[in-house]
């Protein structure tokens, strides 16, 4: 009897809790083989970590004053190459005295990106105002020719500012375009849905490189010069189309996953097609399509490095130039580690932001 | 506003096909202003199809539908007009899960009726009180029970001040203990003089609230009669079989 009493009171207390320490011991030191694996793995990690630390910090040269020769003689990493050449990597061929403009434009673009991630800005008007102002400020700073700023044409743009500019422009043009394509592909009129479906599937079946070559090399041959526009903008248009073709399918799958009752409820309330799309269908479709959308953004950010092949001087190309000038040629590892680190900062923030959004939407929706 | 004709709804020799399947066969039906109709019938008999044709969620192939004096064509304009005057409640509620209850109820009044947010919210609260859940206004649909969600769906439709309400099996996705709370709300609506067409197998509701009960089978209206007559003296064998089946439970 007493036993049963004890038992029931145990149950009402909830499942027994295991202390963190006990759990750790059981997981990692439970059996002899676990002990060996745990100790061996730790030793290996410490060994590798120590050597990395030695290379990257202890034996490394940091100052730009260390000459290339002295730097090469060191056992560790030669970060001096970054200190000496960072302007080339960040600003490319942009005129030296005007680098502050490129830097400021870059900061504005990143600022606008961060602002549009804040829920306060998530109304059509606030987003549009932020983007239009941000974009205008970016172009005015970069291009100049007004407000007493000297003119710097697009061929001279380069480095990280160019990478960010291309990514922002591609996302900004590609996202609305992808929504349009997704909706048109779902149209009940075959005159609309069939050509759009063909367009999406064609673009998706081409490698990005062929599209870049087409817009950069083939278009100037085929299209009259007054219609061509700057190569940079042709490349952006091509990448935006490529992005939109993939993103359209992501959005379409989000829409398809909604029950038809959602749209029907909107119809019986008298909402027009666009009202139903804007207030009911697209918000829900975007929530469901959020993980692949973030994925697509990440891919697009990294794909901006492909434009190196059509002769635009973006971040990776500028990095190549930074070590490619004879005296620093030995330091390519350091340069690539640094480039990778910068890409990592951007892409990792993007994925963490995606994770935050998902959590937020789960809370709002249960 | 639509001119109110002599009838709320007139359906004249309506035919509806799903590809080769003949779902409605020469269906004719007249509903007067303020009348409360209950439609029942076995599964697949075309009940949903009929009210979905009236609410323009489906196109018909032949026959006429006149709602509040307007003949329904296949164009966008008449569709928009119908939807402003005819509310619909679905079996699966179809609340918008990404909006709060209040936002669900104010979306259409603000966007379609061009009401100010304050007015729309005041109206929404009035109707949420009428369905007895004003305290849930700031929750999301996922946080409510099925019965509460269906009552919100009713309030959401009422916020558009429709002249006609259509219900498609509003209680058949609900647990038994929640059916009563939804039916109570519907009975209150019925006594307010709203024109209602309700597809349901809740015969208690039909007895209490309906002016007329319509029995459909295989795409046809087999029998229509006031509830007293319908339940006590059905004329057709098919009606008797059906009533025998559902009343035996
Ligand atoms: N979208 C559709 N496509 C093809 N056939 C359909 C469609 N909707 C309904 N049907 C068919 O039309 C007939 C009538 O369907 P309806 O949904 O109107 O029946 P119901 O009386 O509402 O039945 P239930 O009580 O099961 O809801 C059924 O045979 C059904 O299979
Ligand atoms: Mg049905």
XYZ file of C-alpha atoms and ligand atoms in Angstrom:
647
model
C 0.000 0.000 0.000
C 2.707 2.422 1.045
C 4.598 1.440 -2.088
C 1.712 2.358 -4.335
C 1.308 5.676 -2.567
C 4.943 6.475 -3.065
C 4.682 5.471 -6.699
C 1.697 7.671 -7.506
C 3.210 10.659 -5.781
C 6.326 10.081 -7.877
C 4.276 10.196 -11.050
C 2.533 13.386 -10.057
C 5.947 15.014 -9.634
C 6.611 14.493 -13.337
C 9.393 12.437 -14.901
C 12.552 12.134 -12.795
C 15.166 14.701 -13.767
C 18.703 13.728 -14.544
C 21.422 16.122 -13.454
C 23.481 17.667 -16.241
C 26.666 16.195 -14.843
C 25.234 12.672 -14.623
C 23.962 12.944 -18.159
C 27.348 14.141 -19.396
C 29.106 11.280 -17.610
C 26.657 8.704 -18.961
C 26.880 10.023 -22.531
C 30.650 10.362 -22.804
C 32.162 8.043 -20.187
C 29.484 5.348 -19.894
C 31.481 2.403 -21.298
C 35.219 1.792 -21.739
C 34.931 2.352 -25.499
C 33.223 5.702 -24.826
C 36.111 6.724 -22.592
C 38.637 5.945 -25.331
C 36.630 7.786 -28.008
C 36.041 10.812 -25.803
C 39.662 11.139 -24.697
C 41.055 10.399 -28.176
C 38.718 12.864 -29.874
C 39.479 15.571 -27.360
C 43.228 15.063 -27.757
C 42.935 15.327 -31.542
C 40.840 18.494 -31.320
C 43.285 20.088 -28.891
C 46.214 19.168 -31.164
C 44.617 20.658 -34.281
C 43.325 23.668 -32.400
C 46.754 24.380 -30.933
C 48.459 24.231 -34.321
C 45.833 26.509 -35.875
C 46.241 28.920 -32.993
C 50.016 28.880 -33.437
C 49.713 29.495 -37.176
C 46.970 32.112 -37.074
C 47.899 34.048 -33.935
C 51.148 33.192 -32.146
C 53.554 33.023 -35.076
C 51.601 35.374 -37.345
C 52.499 38.804 -38.624
C 49.747 41.410 -38.442
C 51.151 44.827 -39.152
C 51.295 46.325 -42.606
C 54.774 47.643 -41.727
C 56.186 44.136 -41.926
C 57.439 43.925 -45.476
C 56.547 41.076 -47.785
C 60.020 39.544 -47.472
C 60.071 39.550 -43.653
C 56.526 38.232 -43.619
C 57.300 35.307 -45.881
C 60.141 34.284 -43.545
C 57.744 33.902 -40.615
C 56.491 30.449 -39.617
C 52.897 31.559 -39.059
C 50.237 33.337 -41.085
C 51.039 36.560 -42.841
C 47.990 38.755 -42.160
C 50.077 41.731 -43.194
C 48.903 41.092 -46.734
C 45.370 41.982 -45.635
C 46.561 45.056 -43.770
C 48.546 46.153 -46.814
C 45.978 45.314 -49.461
C 42.568 45.600 -47.806
C 41.611 48.649 -49.804
C 42.046 46.774 -53.052
C 39.899 43.896 -51.753
C 37.106 46.104 -50.478
C 37.047 48.780 -53.151
C 38.601 47.234 -56.264
C 39.603 49.771 -58.915
C 37.536 52.546 -57.332
C 39.655 55.779 -57.272
C 41.781 55.843 -54.122
C 40.739 59.306 -52.852
C 37.066 58.361 -53.205
C 37.215 55.117 -51.235
C 35.219 56.692 -48.418
C 32.267 56.938 -50.819
C 32.410 53.280 -51.664
C 32.750 52.388 -47.974
C 29.837 54.583 -46.973
C 27.681 53.179 -49.797
C 28.526 49.681 -48.602
C 27.575 50.581 -45.031
C 24.288 52.061 -46.263
C 23.455 48.914 -48.233
C 24.189 46.730 -45.202
C 22.213 49.139 -43.007
C 19.190 48.962 -45.301
C 19.488 45.167 -45.327
C 19.504 45.058 -41.530
C 16.625 47.540 -41.254
C 14.435 45.517 -43.589
C 14.977 42.515 -41.314
C 13.388 44.392 -38.394
C 9.657 43.662 -38.056
C 8.906 47.385 -37.564
C 9.710 47.961 -41.234
C 7.465 45.199 -42.540
C 4.786 47.319 -44.119
C 4.701 47.897 -47.843
C 5.222 51.640 -47.413
C 8.083 51.499 -44.906
C 9.940 48.848 -46.908
C 9.515 50.732 -50.171
C 10.675 54.031 -48.663
C 13.712 52.408 -47.015
C 14.721 50.601 -50.171
C 14.194 53.462 -52.584
C 16.079 55.910 -50.339
C 18.825 53.385 -49.631
C 19.220 52.502 -53.286
C 19.268 56.138 -54.362
C 21.859 57.004 -51.700
C 23.989 54.042 -52.782
C 23.956 54.957 -56.462
C 24.539 58.672 -55.842
C 27.537 57.917 -53.612
C 29.001 55.289 -55.904
C 28.402 56.945 -59.211
C 28.716 60.597 -58.220
C 28.451 63.270 -60.895
C 26.058 65.218 -58.636
C 26.412 67.239 -55.398
C 30.034 67.988 -56.271
C 31.014 64.318 -56.215
C 33.285 63.381 -59.074
C 31.829 60.839 -61.460
C 32.954 57.220 -61.124
C 31.555 54.990 -63.854
C 30.413 51.417 -63.262
C 33.552 49.881 -64.848
C 35.535 51.283 -61.932
C 33.271 49.836 -59.267
C 34.667 46.830 -57.494
C 35.388 44.842 -54.387
C 32.954 44.158 -51.587
C 30.746 47.153 -52.486
C 30.176 45.683 -55.919
C 29.353 42.244 -54.496
C 26.856 43.745 -52.062
C 25.383 46.006 -54.719
C 24.825 43.091 -57.087
C 23.341 40.891 -54.378
C 20.985 43.625 -53.141
C 19.887 44.526 -56.663
C 19.339 40.893 -57.639
C 17.252 40.206 -54.520
C 15.328 43.453 -54.882
C 14.427 42.872 -58.533
C 14.259 39.088 -58.339
C 11.886 38.789 -55.378
C 8.919 40.740 -56.847
C 9.642 39.138 -60.221
C 9.518 35.679 -58.660
C 6.146 36.418 -57.057
C 4.776 37.550 -60.411
C 6.145 34.463 -62.166
C 4.731 32.147 -59.497
C 1.274 33.714 -59.736
C 1.335 33.724 -63.536
C 2.337 30.084 -63.628
C -0.711 29.323 -61.489
C -3.007 31.325 -63.753
C -6.063 29.519 -65.067
C -5.437 31.066 -68.507
C -3.146 28.766 -70.518
C -1.935 31.783 -72.552
C -0.297 32.989 -69.360
C 0.616 29.838 -67.477
C 2.181 27.885 -70.347
C 4.698 30.498 -71.598
C 5.647 31.411 -68.035
C 6.098 27.752 -67.173
C 8.325 27.341 -70.215
C 10.351 30.411 -69.307
C 10.905 29.216 -65.729
C 11.872 25.710 -66.781
C 14.206 26.994 -69.501
C 16.032 29.376 -67.211
C 16.302 26.686 -64.549
C 17.804 24.226 -66.983
C 20.611 26.611 -67.974
C 23.762 26.995 -65.868
C 24.160 30.496 -64.449
C 27.445 30.835 -66.321
C 25.757 30.543 -69.714
C 23.271 33.215 -68.711
C 26.079 35.500 -67.581
C 27.949 34.952 -70.856
C 24.789 35.621 -72.815
C 24.073 38.949 -71.158
C 27.718 40.045 -71.050
C 29.035 38.807 -74.403
C 26.197 37.798 -76.723
C 23.786 40.658 -76.071
C 26.274 43.349 -77.211
C 26.644 41.489 -80.518
C 22.938 41.051 -81.175
C 21.294 44.087 -79.633
C 21.662 47.663 -80.962
C 24.003 49.628 -78.732
C 21.436 52.171 -77.512
C 19.442 49.258 -76.040
C 22.328 47.481 -74.353
C 22.870 49.459 -71.195
C 25.843 49.061 -68.903
C 27.304 45.546 -68.633
C 26.838 45.634 -64.851
C 23.092 46.164 -65.213
C 22.774 43.462 -67.841
C 24.513 41.057 -65.489
C 22.189 42.079 -62.654
C 19.161 41.555 -64.885
C 20.418 38.110 -65.913
C 21.106 37.061 -62.331
C 17.741 38.440 -61.182
C 15.979 36.353 -63.823
C 17.928 33.272 -62.737
C 17.102 33.931 -59.080
C 13.442 34.590 -59.898
C 13.049 31.322 -61.803
C 14.117 29.293 -58.760
C 12.397 31.490 -56.208
C 9.143 31.403 -58.224
C 9.018 27.637 -57.828
C 9.716 27.955 -54.099
C 6.857 30.419 -53.701
C 4.578 28.340 -55.885
C 5.170 25.302 -53.704
C 4.309 27.441 -50.672
C 1.055 28.538 -52.312
C 0.231 24.995 -53.398
C 0.588 23.766 -49.817
C -2.243 26.034 -48.598
C -5.729 24.569 -48.480
C -7.993 25.914 -51.228
C -10.378 26.942 -48.449
C -8.125 29.905 -47.607
C -8.602 31.473 -51.017
C -12.299 30.549 -51.068
C -12.886 32.195 -47.690
C -11.270 35.338 -49.089
C -13.484 35.206 -52.169
C -16.703 34.837 -50.202
C -15.666 37.861 -48.127
C -15.538 39.891 -51.345
C -11.764 40.374 -51.494
C -10.332 40.920 -54.972
C -7.667 38.643 -56.439
C -4.794 40.948 -55.473
C -6.192 41.536 -51.997
C -6.412 37.780 -51.443
C -2.866 37.310 -52.675
C -1.409 40.168 -50.624
C -3.234 39.618 -47.334
C -4.036 35.902 -47.269
C -2.129 33.706 -49.702
C 1.362 35.191 -50.034
C 1.998 35.830 -46.320
C 1.202 32.205 -45.552
C 3.049 30.899 -48.599
C 6.162 32.871 -47.588
C 6.063 31.486 -44.061
C 5.948 27.960 -45.377
C 8.620 28.661 -47.978
C 10.940 30.458 -45.590
C 13.684 27.806 -45.193
C 14.175 27.290 -48.964
C 13.920 31.054 -49.526
C 16.785 31.737 -47.118
C 18.665 28.917 -48.806
C 18.157 30.563 -52.201
C 19.404 33.902 -50.854
C 22.525 32.242 -49.459
C 23.218 30.526 -52.772
C 22.694 33.771 -54.662
C 25.081 35.649 -52.390
C 27.802 33.123 -53.061
C 27.007 33.001 -56.785
C 27.831 36.689 -57.135
C 31.454 35.492 -57.184
C 30.782 33.928 -60.605
C 30.610 37.307 -62.315
C 34.411 37.334 -62.179
C 34.273 35.392 -65.458
C 32.589 38.222 -67.365
C 35.200 40.674 -66.196
C 33.489 42.389 -63.284
C 35.809 43.098 -60.403
C 33.827 41.856 -57.398
C 35.145 40.793 -53.992
C 36.731 37.494 -55.011
C 38.366 39.014 -58.098
C 39.736 41.853 -55.995
C 41.110 39.257 -53.581
C 42.921 37.523 -56.442
C 44.428 40.839 -57.405
C 45.492 41.486 -53.817
C 48.000 38.648 -53.750
C 48.594 38.452 -57.501
C 51.148 41.261 -57.653
C 54.482 39.532 -57.251
C 55.693 40.395 -53.799
C 52.645 39.034 -51.893
C 52.125 36.039 -54.187
C 53.074 33.566 -51.417
C 50.230 34.800 -49.166
C 47.281 33.462 -51.149
C 46.169 31.184 -48.308
C 45.781 34.123 -45.949
C 43.885 36.108 -48.582
C 41.467 33.250 -49.277
C 40.973 32.576 -45.564
C 40.087 36.224 -45.147
C 37.701 36.185 -48.155
C 36.060 33.046 -46.809
C 35.697 34.724 -43.436
C 33.914 37.742 -44.953
C 31.551 35.520 -46.982
C 30.968 33.485 -43.823
C 29.980 36.560 -41.818
C 27.367 37.516 -44.393
C 25.972 34.086 -45.104
C 25.971 32.975 -41.485
C 24.070 36.121 -40.432
C 21.576 35.399 -43.176
C 20.941 31.853 -41.947
C 20.741 32.909 -38.292
C 18.216 35.539 -39.327
C 16.219 32.826 -41.115
C 16.232 30.731 -37.951
C 15.052 33.735 -35.927
C 12.194 34.340 -38.393
C 11.064 30.740 -38.174
C 11.015 30.876 -34.394
C 9.111 34.136 -34.431
C 6.477 32.789 -36.788
C 6.011 29.644 -34.763
C 5.300 31.793 -31.725
C 2.847 33.971 -33.614
C 0.988 31.084 -35.154
C 1.286 28.064 -32.852
C -26.305 48.183 -52.353
C -28.182 45.728 -54.476
C -31.796 46.286 -55.264
C -33.756 43.762 -53.239
C -36.080 41.892 -55.543
C -39.080 39.876 -54.508
C -36.914 36.836 -53.769
C -33.605 36.537 -51.980
C -32.476 33.689 -54.214
C -33.973 32.087 -57.288
C -32.372 29.044 -58.840
C -33.903 27.989 -62.127
C -33.184 24.623 -63.804
C -29.573 24.662 -62.714
C -27.201 22.092 -64.223
C -23.658 21.562 -63.018
C -21.122 19.082 -64.344
C -17.729 18.129 -62.956
C -16.239 16.927 -66.224
C -18.571 14.059 -67.132
C -20.150 13.831 -63.682
C -23.617 15.419 -63.580
C -23.620 16.866 -60.050
C -26.786 18.999 -60.223
C -29.712 18.013 -62.444
C -32.272 20.702 -63.273
C -32.351 22.031 -59.746
C -34.910 24.795 -59.110
C -35.319 26.570 -55.794
C -36.747 29.864 -54.560
C -35.806 31.412 -51.236
C -37.773 34.383 -49.913
C -36.251 37.252 -47.976
C -35.760 36.262 -44.353
C -36.449 32.602 -45.030
C -34.406 29.899 -43.287
C -33.749 26.791 -45.352
C -32.105 23.567 -44.249
C -30.714 21.265 -46.945
C -29.997 17.641 -46.122
C -29.276 14.517 -48.095
C -26.786 11.677 -48.380
C -23.110 12.243 -49.067
C -22.403 13.155 -52.687
C -25.958 14.297 -53.358
C -24.826 17.774 -54.475
C -25.646 19.891 -51.396
C -22.266 21.595 -51.279
C -22.257 21.990 -55.041
C -25.581 23.812 -54.907
C -24.552 26.371 -52.320
C -21.118 26.754 -53.887
C -22.857 27.627 -57.159
C -24.968 30.209 -55.347
C -21.899 31.743 -53.732
C -19.992 31.726 -57.048
C -17.262 29.384 -55.855
C -18.310 27.129 -58.750
C -19.489 27.990 -62.254
C -22.596 26.283 -63.578
C -23.138 25.063 -67.123
C -26.803 25.906 -67.680
C -29.730 27.437 -65.863
C -30.057 30.729 -64.013
C -29.217 31.896 -60.532
C -30.644 35.205 -59.371
C -29.430 36.614 -56.071
C -31.166 39.686 -54.606
C -32.542 40.508 -58.039
C -29.215 40.125 -59.859
C -28.781 37.401 -62.428
C -25.407 35.803 -61.951
C -23.190 35.792 -65.005
C -19.735 34.396 -65.235
C -18.003 37.776 -64.937
C -15.942 39.326 -62.161
C -18.318 42.213 -61.492
C -21.285 40.110 -60.522
C -18.998 37.831 -58.534
C -17.777 40.773 -56.450
C -21.361 41.979 -55.915
C -22.567 38.577 -54.807
C -19.701 38.178 -52.394
C -20.440 41.484 -50.720
C -24.025 40.430 -49.987
C -23.703 36.700 -49.437
C -21.679 35.354 -46.505
C -20.462 31.784 -46.313
C -19.400 29.529 -43.440
C -17.378 26.420 -44.238
C -17.134 23.004 -42.670
C -13.430 23.546 -41.918
C -13.785 27.172 -40.701
C -11.054 28.474 -43.048
C -9.933 31.173 -40.645
C -6.721 32.932 -41.663
C -4.169 31.357 -39.318
C -1.595 34.171 -39.579
C -4.020 36.830 -38.329
C -5.570 37.381 -34.930
C -9.298 36.830 -34.483
C -9.851 40.578 -34.657
C -7.779 40.888 -37.850
C -9.721 38.001 -39.380
C -12.927 39.918 -38.710
C -11.743 43.365 -39.849
C -9.831 42.461 -43.032
C -12.794 42.447 -45.414
C -14.703 45.394 -43.862
C -11.547 47.520 -44.160
C -10.445 46.353 -47.616
C -13.803 45.738 -49.304
C -16.205 48.070 -47.480
C -13.476 50.719 -47.003
C -14.342 51.171 -43.332
C -11.905 52.897 -40.991
C -9.950 50.532 -38.757
C -11.639 51.883 -35.626
C -15.143 51.381 -37.047
C -14.282 47.921 -38.351
C -12.880 46.897 -34.963
C -15.919 48.219 -33.144
C -18.169 46.256 -35.476
C -16.027 43.134 -35.106
C -16.277 43.348 -31.318
C -20.069 43.656 -31.568
C -20.291 40.459 -33.580
C -17.716 38.631 -31.474
C -19.954 39.427 -28.510
C -22.918 38.047 -30.391
C -21.101 34.755 -30.854
C -20.008 34.935 -27.200
C -16.206 35.144 -27.577
C -15.169 38.817 -27.331
C -12.379 37.826 -24.904
C -10.568 35.837 -27.625
C -10.186 38.819 -29.990
C -6.412 39.053 -29.727
C -5.624 35.365 -29.965
C -4.720 33.451 -33.104
C -7.103 30.847 -34.583
C -4.715 28.029 -33.626
C -5.247 28.873 -29.960
C -9.020 28.348 -30.103
C -11.152 25.214 -29.912
C -13.024 24.051 -33.005
C -16.346 25.367 -31.737
C -14.815 28.753 -30.962
C -13.160 28.881 -34.392
C -16.445 28.188 -36.132
C -18.152 30.927 -34.134
C -15.360 33.317 -35.184
C -15.931 32.269 -38.795
C -19.613 33.153 -38.401
C -18.732 36.517 -36.850
C -16.220 37.183 -39.643
C -18.950 36.685 -42.243
C -21.442 38.809 -40.310
C -18.958 41.711 -40.157
C -19.602 42.201 -43.876
C -23.300 42.672 -43.040
C -24.445 40.179 -45.667
C -28.115 39.873 -46.520
C -27.820 36.139 -47.031
C -25.759 33.570 -45.110
C -24.816 30.173 -46.498
C -23.596 27.399 -44.193
C -21.960 24.210 -45.495
C -22.095 21.593 -42.737
C -20.860 24.054 -40.115
C -20.874 21.511 -37.292
C -19.738 18.306 -38.938
C -16.043 18.849 -38.223
C -16.761 19.468 -34.526
C -16.712 17.281 -31.447
C -20.196 16.635 -30.049
C -19.784 18.931 -27.055
C -18.961 21.866 -29.343
C -21.839 21.367 -31.764
C -24.380 22.856 -29.372
C -22.508 26.150 -28.904
C -22.370 26.694 -32.669
C -25.991 25.689 -33.223
C -27.109 28.057 -30.442
C -25.440 30.944 -32.253
C -27.092 29.912 -35.516
C -30.524 29.693 -33.901
C -30.050 33.220 -32.538
C -29.167 34.410 -36.047
C -32.207 32.680 -37.481
C -34.470 34.563 -35.097
C -32.945 37.870 -36.259
C -34.523 37.599 -39.695
C -31.357 36.890 -41.723
C -31.899 34.855 -44.896
C -30.121 31.552 -44.303
C -29.404 28.403 -46.264
C -27.824 25.749 -44.146
C -26.569 22.355 -45.217
C -26.704 20.248 -42.077
C -27.760 16.909 -40.677
C -28.639 18.436 -37.297
C -32.334 17.681 -37.360
C -32.904 19.388 -34.005
C -31.704 22.612 -35.571
C -33.941 22.064 -38.605
C -36.979 21.590 -36.331
C -36.241 24.691 -34.248
C -35.013 27.157 -36.831
C -35.968 26.171 -40.386
C -38.947 27.420 -42.357
C -38.405 24.728 -44.929
C -36.344 21.547 -45.197
C -35.032 20.415 -48.565
C -33.958 16.866 -49.229
C -31.495 16.235 -52.063
C -30.378 12.957 -53.574
C -28.220 12.244 -56.625
C -28.117 15.857 -57.766
C -31.876 16.444 -57.520
C -34.207 18.086 -55.049
C -36.428 15.176 -54.059
C -38.663 16.782 -51.504
C -39.201 20.099 -49.760
C -41.561 20.797 -46.892
C -41.876 22.701 -43.604
C -40.054 20.804 -40.844
C -43.234 19.583 -39.089
C -44.434 17.959 -42.295
C -40.992 16.872 -43.444
C -40.242 14.866 -40.315
C -43.708 13.514 -39.576
C -44.998 12.783 -43.057
C -42.256 12.485 -45.696
C -43.757 11.615 -49.067
C -40.919 9.955 -50.951
C -39.401 6.602 -50.177
C -35.849 7.987 -50.547
C -36.609 10.630 -47.896
C -38.044 8.009 -45.559
C -34.950 5.820 -45.948
C -32.642 8.763 -45.305
C -34.576 9.963 -42.256
C -34.700 6.405 -40.954
C -30.930 6.236 -41.222
C -29.946 9.504 -39.558
C -32.659 9.508 -36.892
C -31.803 5.969 -35.802
C -28.433 7.199 -34.467
N -14.265 19.518 -57.469
C -14.908 18.393 -57.856
N -14.468 17.698 -58.917
C -15.116 16.570 -59.340
N -16.193 16.071 -58.742
C -16.681 16.718 -57.674
C -16.072 17.906 -57.172
N -16.766 18.331 -56.091
C -17.775 17.441 -55.938
N -17.738 16.472 -56.868
C -18.691 15.368 -57.024
O -19.974 15.919 -57.142
C -20.915 15.203 -56.366
C -21.616 16.118 -55.407
O -20.648 16.578 -54.472
P -21.041 17.509 -53.246
O -19.748 17.888 -52.591
O -21.901 18.602 -53.701
O -21.846 16.523 -52.302
P -22.430 16.782 -50.854
O -23.884 16.537 -50.944
O -22.000 18.082 -50.358
O -21.772 15.607 -50.033
P -21.176 15.599 -48.545
O -22.329 15.377 -47.629
O -20.250 14.435 -48.535
O -20.484 16.897 -48.345
C -20.139 14.084 -55.691
O -20.343 12.891 -56.417
C -18.708 14.505 -55.781
O -17.874 13.385 -55.939
Mg -20.632 18.747 -48.814
